[in-house]
Amino acid sequence: MKNVFNTRQLGNTNLNISTLGFGAASMGNLYQPVSDEEAKNTLSSAIDIGINYFDTAPRYGAGLSERRVGDALRELPKQDYILSTKVGRLIKPDAKADVTQLRHGFATPMPFDAQYDYSYDGIMRSFEDSQQRLGLAEIDILLVHDLGRDTHGDRDSFYFMQFEQGGYRALDELKSSGQIKAIGLGVNEVEICKRAMNIGQFDCFLLAGRYSLLEQEPVNEFLPQCIANATSIILGGPYNSGILATGVRTNKTPFYNYNPAPKEVILKVDKIEQICLDHNVTLAAAALQFPLAHPAVASVIPGLGNAKRVAKTVQLFNEVIPCAFWQDLKSEQLLAENAPVPM
C-alpha cells in the first residue's frame, strides 16, 4: 500500500511534486558500485511507497543514473511521476576512461566524460541526449547544473555569459513549446540563484545544502525573494553531506559540504544532538523535516541508495517531533529565530 505524501505546487506551473522526492545520484554509482538489480529494486521501492518526484542528471555516473531512472519510470503512466534532469554538461565518449576507478566521485562503468556547455546549442543538445538516455519522450523539469563560482572559479563569468546569452533562451523555448513544463537551476550556492533571477523567470531552484538544520541564512533575503518571484525550492542535501545523518558521536569522520567537518560545525551538531536526545528525536528526522516548514520549499530530496534506505527515509520523514524540540533549538540559538519550524 502506498503512502499518501502531500504534494506542493512547483512555482506557478501545474506540477505538484511529492514533499519527499528521490535524489538519484546514487543510481549513478556515487562513491560505490550499485548493481543494476539493486538500482531497479531501489527505484521500484520508491515508486511503490508513493514518491512521485525523481531527480537525475547526466553528471551522475556519466549517464548511468539517467538510464536506470528511465528504465524504472518508462512503463508507468505519465501522470504517476514527475521527472527532472539537468543540462550544462555534454557527455562525450572517452576511450581512455579508466572505468575501474572512481571518476568525479562515481564508480561507473560508462566510458564517457563531461564537457561544460551552457550555450543555446549546448542546452538543446543536452536535452535531446537526456531524452535518449532516459528512453522517455517527456521530461518535466530541466535544471541548469552547477553554474556558479563554487564550481567554475575563474571561469564563472565565461560560463554565466554563455548561459545569459544563449542557454536561457533555449530553456525558454523548450518551455514555451511545451517540451518541458518547468525550468530552474541545480546548484549548491545561493549567490548564483540571485544572479540568475536577473536574467529571467525560473520556476524552481534545486538548492543543495544551503537551507538546513545547520544553515538558515537564506531565510533572511533569498527565500522571501523566491516567494515573491513564485520560484519554488527543491531542497537537496538535507543532511549537509552526511553530518546530519550520522551525527558526530560516532567513531567515523563526520562530513560536511563533501569534506571532513570543521570543528565549529562539529560542536554545533553535538549541541543539536543533545537536544535530540532530550526529546527522543532522531537527528536525521529533524534534518529531513525542518526545511519543509518554509513555504518556499516544495520538496526535500535526499539521496536514496538502496531499498532499505528508502524505507528508513520514509520512517524518518513521518517521525513525530514535538514542538518543544524546535523551541529548545531556538532557545539555544541553534536555529535562526525567524526560521519557520514544523508544527
Short mmCIF file of C-alpha atoms in Angstrom, two decimals:
data_model
loop_
_atom_site.label_atom_id
_atom_site.label_comp_id
_atom_site.label_asym_id
_atom_site.label_seq_id
_atom_site.Cartn_x
_atom_site.Cartn_y
_atom_site.Cartn_z
CA MET A 1 0.00 0.00 0.00
CA LYS A 2 1.36 3.39 -0.97
CA ASN A 3 1.95 6.26 1.41
CA VAL A 4 -0.05 9.35 0.64
CA PHE A 5 2.60 12.05 0.51
CA ASN A 6 1.47 15.63 0.46
CA THR A 7 2.28 17.44 -2.76
CA ARG A 8 3.15 21.08 -3.33
CA GLN A 9 2.82 23.20 -6.43
CA LEU A 10 6.08 23.99 -8.18
CA GLY A 11 6.17 27.73 -8.81
CA ASN A 12 3.25 28.77 -10.98
CA THR A 13 3.33 25.55 -13.01
CA ASN A 14 0.73 22.79 -12.99
CA LEU A 15 3.25 20.38 -11.47
CA ASN A 16 2.55 19.11 -7.96
CA ILE A 17 5.52 17.23 -6.56
CA SER A 18 5.68 14.98 -3.52
CA THR A 19 7.19 16.68 -0.48
CA LEU A 20 9.61 13.74 -0.29
CA GLY A 21 11.44 13.23 -3.55
CA PHE A 22 14.11 10.85 -4.88
CA GLY A 23 17.62 12.15 -5.46
CA ALA A 24 19.13 9.72 -7.97
CA ALA A 25 22.88 10.47 -7.75
CA SER A 26 23.36 7.09 -6.07
CA MET A 27 21.81 5.44 -9.11
CA GLY A 28 24.94 6.61 -10.96
CA ASN A 29 27.15 4.68 -8.53
CA LEU A 30 28.07 7.63 -6.34
CA TYR A 31 31.25 6.66 -4.43
CA GLN A 32 30.49 2.94 -4.74
CA PRO A 33 29.04 0.45 -7.22
CA VAL A 34 25.32 -0.31 -7.19
CA SER A 35 24.22 -3.30 -9.22
CA ASP A 36 21.55 -2.94 -11.89
CA GLU A 37 19.29 -5.19 -9.82
CA GLU A 38 19.78 -3.15 -6.66
CA ALA A 39 19.16 0.08 -8.55
CA LYS A 40 15.96 -1.36 -10.01
CA ASN A 41 14.78 -2.51 -6.58
CA THR A 42 15.58 0.89 -5.04
CA LEU A 43 13.62 2.83 -7.63
CA SER A 44 10.75 0.33 -7.52
CA SER A 45 10.59 0.70 -3.73
CA ALA A 46 10.33 4.48 -4.05
CA ILE A 47 7.59 4.19 -6.67
CA ASP A 48 5.69 1.60 -4.61
CA ILE A 49 5.92 3.71 -1.47
CA GLY A 50 4.33 6.72 -3.17
CA ILE A 51 7.18 9.07 -4.13
CA ASN A 52 6.25 10.84 -7.37
CA TYR A 53 9.25 13.14 -7.94
CA PHE A 54 12.58 11.86 -9.28
CA ASP A 55 15.69 13.94 -9.98
CA THR A 56 18.63 12.75 -12.05
CA ALA A 57 21.41 14.27 -14.18
CA PRO A 58 23.86 13.36 -16.95
CA ARG A 59 26.62 14.02 -14.42
CA TYR A 60 25.53 11.13 -12.22
CA GLY A 61 27.64 8.24 -13.40
CA ALA A 62 28.22 9.73 -16.88
CA GLY A 63 24.69 8.88 -17.92
CA LEU A 64 24.20 5.74 -15.81
CA SER A 65 21.66 7.31 -13.44
CA GLU A 66 19.54 8.59 -16.32
CA ARG A 67 19.48 5.16 -17.94
CA ARG A 68 18.38 3.49 -14.72
CA VAL A 69 15.78 6.11 -13.81
CA GLY A 70 14.32 5.94 -17.31
CA ASP A 71 14.09 2.15 -17.14
CA ALA A 72 12.19 2.40 -13.85
CA LEU A 73 9.72 5.05 -15.00
CA ARG A 74 9.12 4.00 -18.60
CA GLU A 75 6.22 1.64 -18.00
CA LEU A 76 4.41 3.93 -15.57
CA PRO A 77 1.52 6.15 -16.68
CA LYS A 78 3.00 9.62 -17.17
CA GLN A 79 0.64 11.14 -14.61
CA ASP A 80 2.22 8.94 -11.93
CA TYR A 81 5.63 10.63 -11.89
CA ILE A 82 7.41 13.95 -12.31
CA LEU A 83 10.96 13.89 -13.62
CA SER A 84 13.78 16.41 -13.59
CA THR A 85 17.17 16.15 -15.21
CA LYS A 86 19.92 18.66 -15.84
CA VAL A 87 21.76 20.50 -18.58
CA GLY A 88 25.11 22.28 -18.74
CA ARG A 89 27.33 19.28 -19.42
CA LEU A 90 27.58 17.24 -22.60
CA ILE A 91 28.55 13.61 -22.06
CA LYS A 92 31.22 12.62 -24.58
CA PRO A 93 32.78 9.21 -25.33
CA ASP A 94 36.18 8.73 -23.67
CA ALA A 95 38.05 5.69 -24.98
CA LYS A 96 40.75 6.23 -22.33
CA ALA A 97 38.35 6.30 -19.37
CA ASP A 98 39.53 4.02 -16.54
CA VAL A 99 36.20 2.52 -15.56
CA THR A 100 37.83 0.57 -12.71
CA GLN A 101 38.45 3.80 -10.77
CA LEU A 102 36.27 6.49 -9.23
CA ARG A 103 35.80 9.30 -11.73
CA HIS A 104 34.32 12.56 -10.48
CA GLY A 105 33.10 10.61 -7.45
CA PHE A 106 31.30 7.89 -9.42
CA ALA A 107 32.23 4.20 -9.75
CA THR A 108 30.58 3.99 -13.14
CA PRO A 109 31.24 1.55 -15.97
CA MET A 110 30.18 4.18 -18.53
CA PRO A 111 33.19 5.18 -20.73
CA PHE A 112 32.26 8.84 -21.02
CA ASP A 113 33.38 12.19 -19.66
CA ALA A 114 31.66 15.56 -19.36
CA GLN A 115 32.24 18.83 -21.18
CA TYR A 116 30.69 22.04 -19.84
CA ASP A 117 28.42 23.84 -22.29
CA TYR A 118 25.78 26.38 -21.23
CA SER A 119 25.21 27.79 -24.73
CA TYR A 120 21.94 27.65 -26.68
CA ASP A 121 23.15 24.72 -28.78
CA GLY A 122 24.67 23.01 -25.74
CA ILE A 123 21.42 23.15 -23.76
CA MET A 124 19.41 21.84 -26.72
CA ARG A 125 21.89 19.02 -27.35
CA SER A 126 21.97 18.08 -23.66
CA PHE A 127 18.17 17.93 -23.52
CA GLU A 128 17.96 15.67 -26.57
CA ASP A 129 20.77 13.43 -25.30
CA SER A 130 18.98 13.04 -21.96
CA GLN A 131 15.78 12.00 -23.72
CA GLN A 132 17.75 9.29 -25.49
CA ARG A 133 19.49 8.03 -22.33
CA LEU A 134 16.24 8.09 -20.35
CA GLY A 135 14.31 6.47 -23.17
CA LEU A 136 11.48 8.89 -22.40
CA ALA A 137 9.78 11.39 -24.66
CA GLU A 138 8.85 13.72 -21.79
CA ILE A 139 10.99 15.47 -19.21
CA ASP A 140 9.05 17.72 -16.84
CA ILE A 141 11.74 19.92 -15.29
CA LEU A 142 15.05 20.99 -16.78
CA LEU A 143 17.67 22.31 -14.35
CA VAL A 144 20.91 24.07 -15.25
CA HIS A 145 23.58 22.13 -13.40
CA ASP A 146 26.44 23.67 -11.42
CA LEU A 147 26.55 27.21 -12.69
CA GLY A 148 28.43 29.49 -10.32
CA ARG A 149 31.78 30.32 -8.82
CA ASP A 150 31.87 27.32 -6.47
CA THR A 151 32.12 25.03 -9.48
CA HIS A 152 33.85 27.16 -12.09
CA GLY A 153 36.12 29.52 -10.17
CA ASP A 154 37.83 31.87 -12.62
CA ARG A 155 35.68 30.51 -15.47
CA ASP A 156 32.47 31.52 -13.71
CA SER A 157 31.97 34.71 -15.74
CA PHE A 158 32.53 32.90 -19.04
CA TYR A 159 30.01 30.15 -18.36
CA PHE A 160 27.45 32.55 -16.92
CA MET A 161 27.79 34.69 -20.05
CA GLN A 162 27.23 31.56 -22.17
CA PHE A 163 24.02 30.89 -20.30
CA GLU A 164 22.86 34.50 -20.24
CA GLN A 165 23.43 35.00 -23.97
CA GLY A 166 22.06 31.68 -25.22
CA GLY A 167 21.32 28.97 -22.70
CA TYR A 168 18.39 30.73 -21.04
CA ARG A 169 16.78 31.29 -24.44
CA ALA A 170 16.96 27.55 -25.08
CA LEU A 171 15.18 26.82 -21.79
CA ASP A 172 12.54 29.45 -22.51
CA GLU A 173 11.89 27.99 -25.98
CA LEU A 174 11.62 24.45 -24.66
CA LYS A 175 9.12 25.56 -22.04
CA SER A 176 7.13 27.82 -24.37
CA SER A 177 6.80 24.98 -26.88
CA GLY A 178 5.54 22.60 -24.20
CA GLN A 179 8.50 20.23 -24.43
CA ILE A 180 9.20 20.84 -20.73
CA LYS A 181 6.97 22.23 -18.01
CA ALA A 182 9.43 23.97 -15.67
CA ILE A 183 12.93 25.42 -15.67
CA GLY A 184 15.43 26.09 -12.93
CA LEU A 185 18.96 25.67 -11.62
CA GLY A 186 20.52 22.72 -9.81
CA VAL A 187 23.28 24.20 -7.63
CA ASN A 188 24.96 24.30 -4.23
CA GLU A 189 25.11 28.07 -3.77
CA VAL A 190 22.61 30.87 -3.26
CA GLU A 191 24.58 33.62 -5.00
CA ILE A 192 24.22 32.13 -8.48
CA CYS A 193 20.45 31.81 -7.99
CA LYS A 194 20.26 35.52 -7.19
CA ARG A 195 22.25 36.36 -10.31
CA ALA A 196 20.08 34.13 -12.47
CA MET A 197 16.93 35.88 -11.26
CA ASN A 198 18.17 38.99 -13.05
CA ILE A 199 18.05 37.37 -16.48
CA GLY A 200 14.73 35.53 -16.46
CA GLN A 201 11.92 33.80 -14.64
CA PHE A 202 12.65 30.45 -13.01
CA ASP A 203 10.07 28.03 -11.67
CA CYS A 204 12.42 26.42 -9.17
CA PHE A 205 15.92 26.13 -7.80
CA LEU A 206 17.23 22.76 -6.70
CA LEU A 207 19.44 24.03 -3.91
CA ALA A 208 21.67 21.53 -2.10
CA GLY A 209 22.72 22.05 1.50
CA ARG A 210 22.20 25.78 1.89
CA TYR A 211 18.97 25.72 3.89
CA SER A 212 19.15 23.09 6.57
CA LEU A 213 19.15 22.34 10.26
CA LEU A 214 22.70 23.73 10.20
CA GLU A 215 22.31 26.70 7.84
CA GLN A 216 19.44 29.18 7.67
CA GLU A 217 20.99 32.35 6.22
CA PRO A 218 18.72 32.19 3.12
CA VAL A 219 15.68 32.77 5.35
CA ASN A 220 16.56 36.46 5.58
CA GLU A 221 16.51 37.59 1.93
CA PHE A 222 16.75 34.78 -0.59
CA LEU A 223 13.74 32.65 0.37
CA PRO A 224 11.40 35.68 0.61
CA GLN A 225 12.69 36.70 -2.83
CA CYS A 226 11.83 33.24 -4.14
CA ILE A 227 8.28 33.55 -2.80
CA ALA A 228 7.91 36.99 -4.37
CA ASN A 229 9.02 35.55 -7.72
CA ALA A 230 6.89 32.38 -7.49
CA THR A 231 10.06 30.30 -7.53
CA SER A 232 9.98 27.09 -5.51
CA ILE A 233 12.93 25.50 -3.75
CA ILE A 234 13.64 21.80 -4.17
CA LEU A 235 15.91 21.10 -1.21
CA GLY A 236 18.77 18.73 -1.92
CA GLY A 237 21.41 17.65 0.56
CA PRO A 238 19.25 17.94 3.70
CA TYR A 239 21.94 16.11 5.68
CA ASN A 240 24.71 18.56 4.64
CA SER A 241 26.81 15.78 3.06
CA GLY A 242 26.14 13.35 5.89
CA ILE A 243 26.83 15.05 9.21
CA LEU A 244 23.12 15.48 9.95
CA ALA A 245 22.51 11.81 9.21
CA THR A 246 25.41 10.29 11.16
CA GLY A 247 25.80 12.93 13.85
CA VAL A 248 29.18 13.47 15.49
CA ARG A 249 29.04 10.99 18.35
CA THR A 250 30.48 8.04 16.43
CA ASN A 251 33.99 6.90 15.58
CA LYS A 252 33.55 7.90 11.94
CA THR A 253 34.75 11.20 10.50
CA PRO A 254 31.68 13.42 10.01
CA PHE A 255 31.41 15.05 6.59
CA TYR A 256 30.05 18.50 5.82
CA ASN A 257 29.96 20.06 2.33
CA TYR A 258 31.74 16.99 0.91
CA ASN A 259 34.73 17.38 3.24
CA PRO A 260 35.61 16.45 6.83
CA ALA A 261 33.58 18.78 9.04
CA PRO A 262 35.36 21.74 10.68
CA LYS A 263 35.44 21.99 14.46
CA GLU A 264 32.78 24.71 14.76
CA VAL A 265 30.30 22.64 12.74
CA ILE A 266 31.02 19.54 14.83
CA LEU A 267 30.41 21.50 18.03
CA LYS A 268 27.09 22.84 16.73
CA VAL A 269 25.88 19.42 15.63
CA ASP A 270 26.87 17.99 19.01
CA LYS A 271 24.61 20.55 20.70
CA ILE A 272 21.76 19.71 18.32
CA GLU A 273 22.27 16.00 19.03
CA GLN A 274 21.97 16.61 22.74
CA ILE A 275 18.59 18.30 22.28
CA CYS A 276 17.57 15.37 20.06
CA LEU A 277 18.41 13.01 22.92
CA ASP A 278 16.50 15.17 25.39
CA HIS A 279 13.34 14.86 23.26
CA ASN A 280 13.90 11.33 21.88
CA VAL A 281 14.11 12.74 18.34
CA THR A 282 16.20 11.20 15.56
CA LEU A 283 18.68 13.77 14.22
CA ALA A 284 18.14 12.69 10.61
CA ALA A 285 14.36 13.01 11.02
CA ALA A 286 14.73 16.58 12.23
CA ALA A 287 17.07 17.39 9.35
CA LEU A 288 14.66 15.91 6.82
CA GLN A 289 11.55 17.61 8.15
CA PHE A 290 12.89 21.06 9.05
CA PRO A 291 13.23 22.64 5.56
CA LEU A 292 9.64 21.84 4.57
CA ALA A 293 8.32 24.23 7.21
CA HIS A 294 9.29 27.10 4.93
CA PRO A 295 6.61 27.93 2.35
CA ALA A 296 9.21 28.36 -0.39
CA VAL A 297 10.28 24.72 -0.14
CA ALA A 298 8.27 22.33 -2.29
CA SER A 299 10.19 19.09 -1.75
CA VAL A 300 13.14 17.58 0.08
CA ILE A 301 15.16 15.08 -1.94
CA PRO A 302 17.76 13.06 -0.04
CA GLY A 303 19.94 10.64 -1.94
CA LEU A 304 18.47 7.15 -1.77
CA GLY A 305 20.95 4.38 -2.50
CA ASN A 306 19.04 1.20 -1.70
CA ALA A 307 15.58 -0.10 -0.88
CA LYS A 308 16.27 -0.23 2.86
CA ARG A 309 17.30 3.43 2.76
CA VAL A 310 14.04 4.30 1.00
CA ALA A 311 12.01 2.61 3.75
CA LYS A 312 14.12 4.19 6.52
CA THR A 313 13.81 7.63 4.96
CA VAL A 314 10.03 7.38 4.86
CA GLN A 315 10.09 6.37 8.54
CA LEU A 316 12.23 9.42 9.36
CA PHE A 317 10.01 11.64 7.24
CA ASN A 318 6.96 10.54 9.22
CA GLU A 319 8.55 10.58 12.69
CA VAL A 320 6.55 12.69 15.13
CA ILE A 321 8.67 15.52 16.50
CA PRO A 322 7.35 17.55 19.45
CA CYS A 323 7.06 21.33 19.17
CA ALA A 324 9.20 21.66 22.30
CA PHE A 325 12.16 20.25 20.37
CA TRP A 326 12.10 23.12 17.88
CA GLN A 327 11.54 25.62 20.68
CA ASP A 328 14.62 24.37 22.51
CA LEU A 329 16.74 24.65 19.36
CA LYS A 330 15.72 28.29 19.08
CA SER A 331 16.21 28.94 22.78
CA GLU A 332 19.78 27.67 22.44
CA GLN A 333 20.26 29.81 19.31
CA LEU A 334 20.86 26.72 17.19
CA LEU A 335 18.16 27.78 14.73
CA ALA A 336 17.55 31.23 13.30
CA GLU A 337 14.78 32.95 15.24
CA ASN A 338 12.87 33.76 12.04
CA ALA A 339 13.15 30.28 10.54
CA PRO A 340 9.74 28.54 10.34
CA VAL A 341 9.56 25.18 12.10
CA PRO A 342 7.23 22.21 11.60
CA MET A 343 4.02 22.31 13.57
#
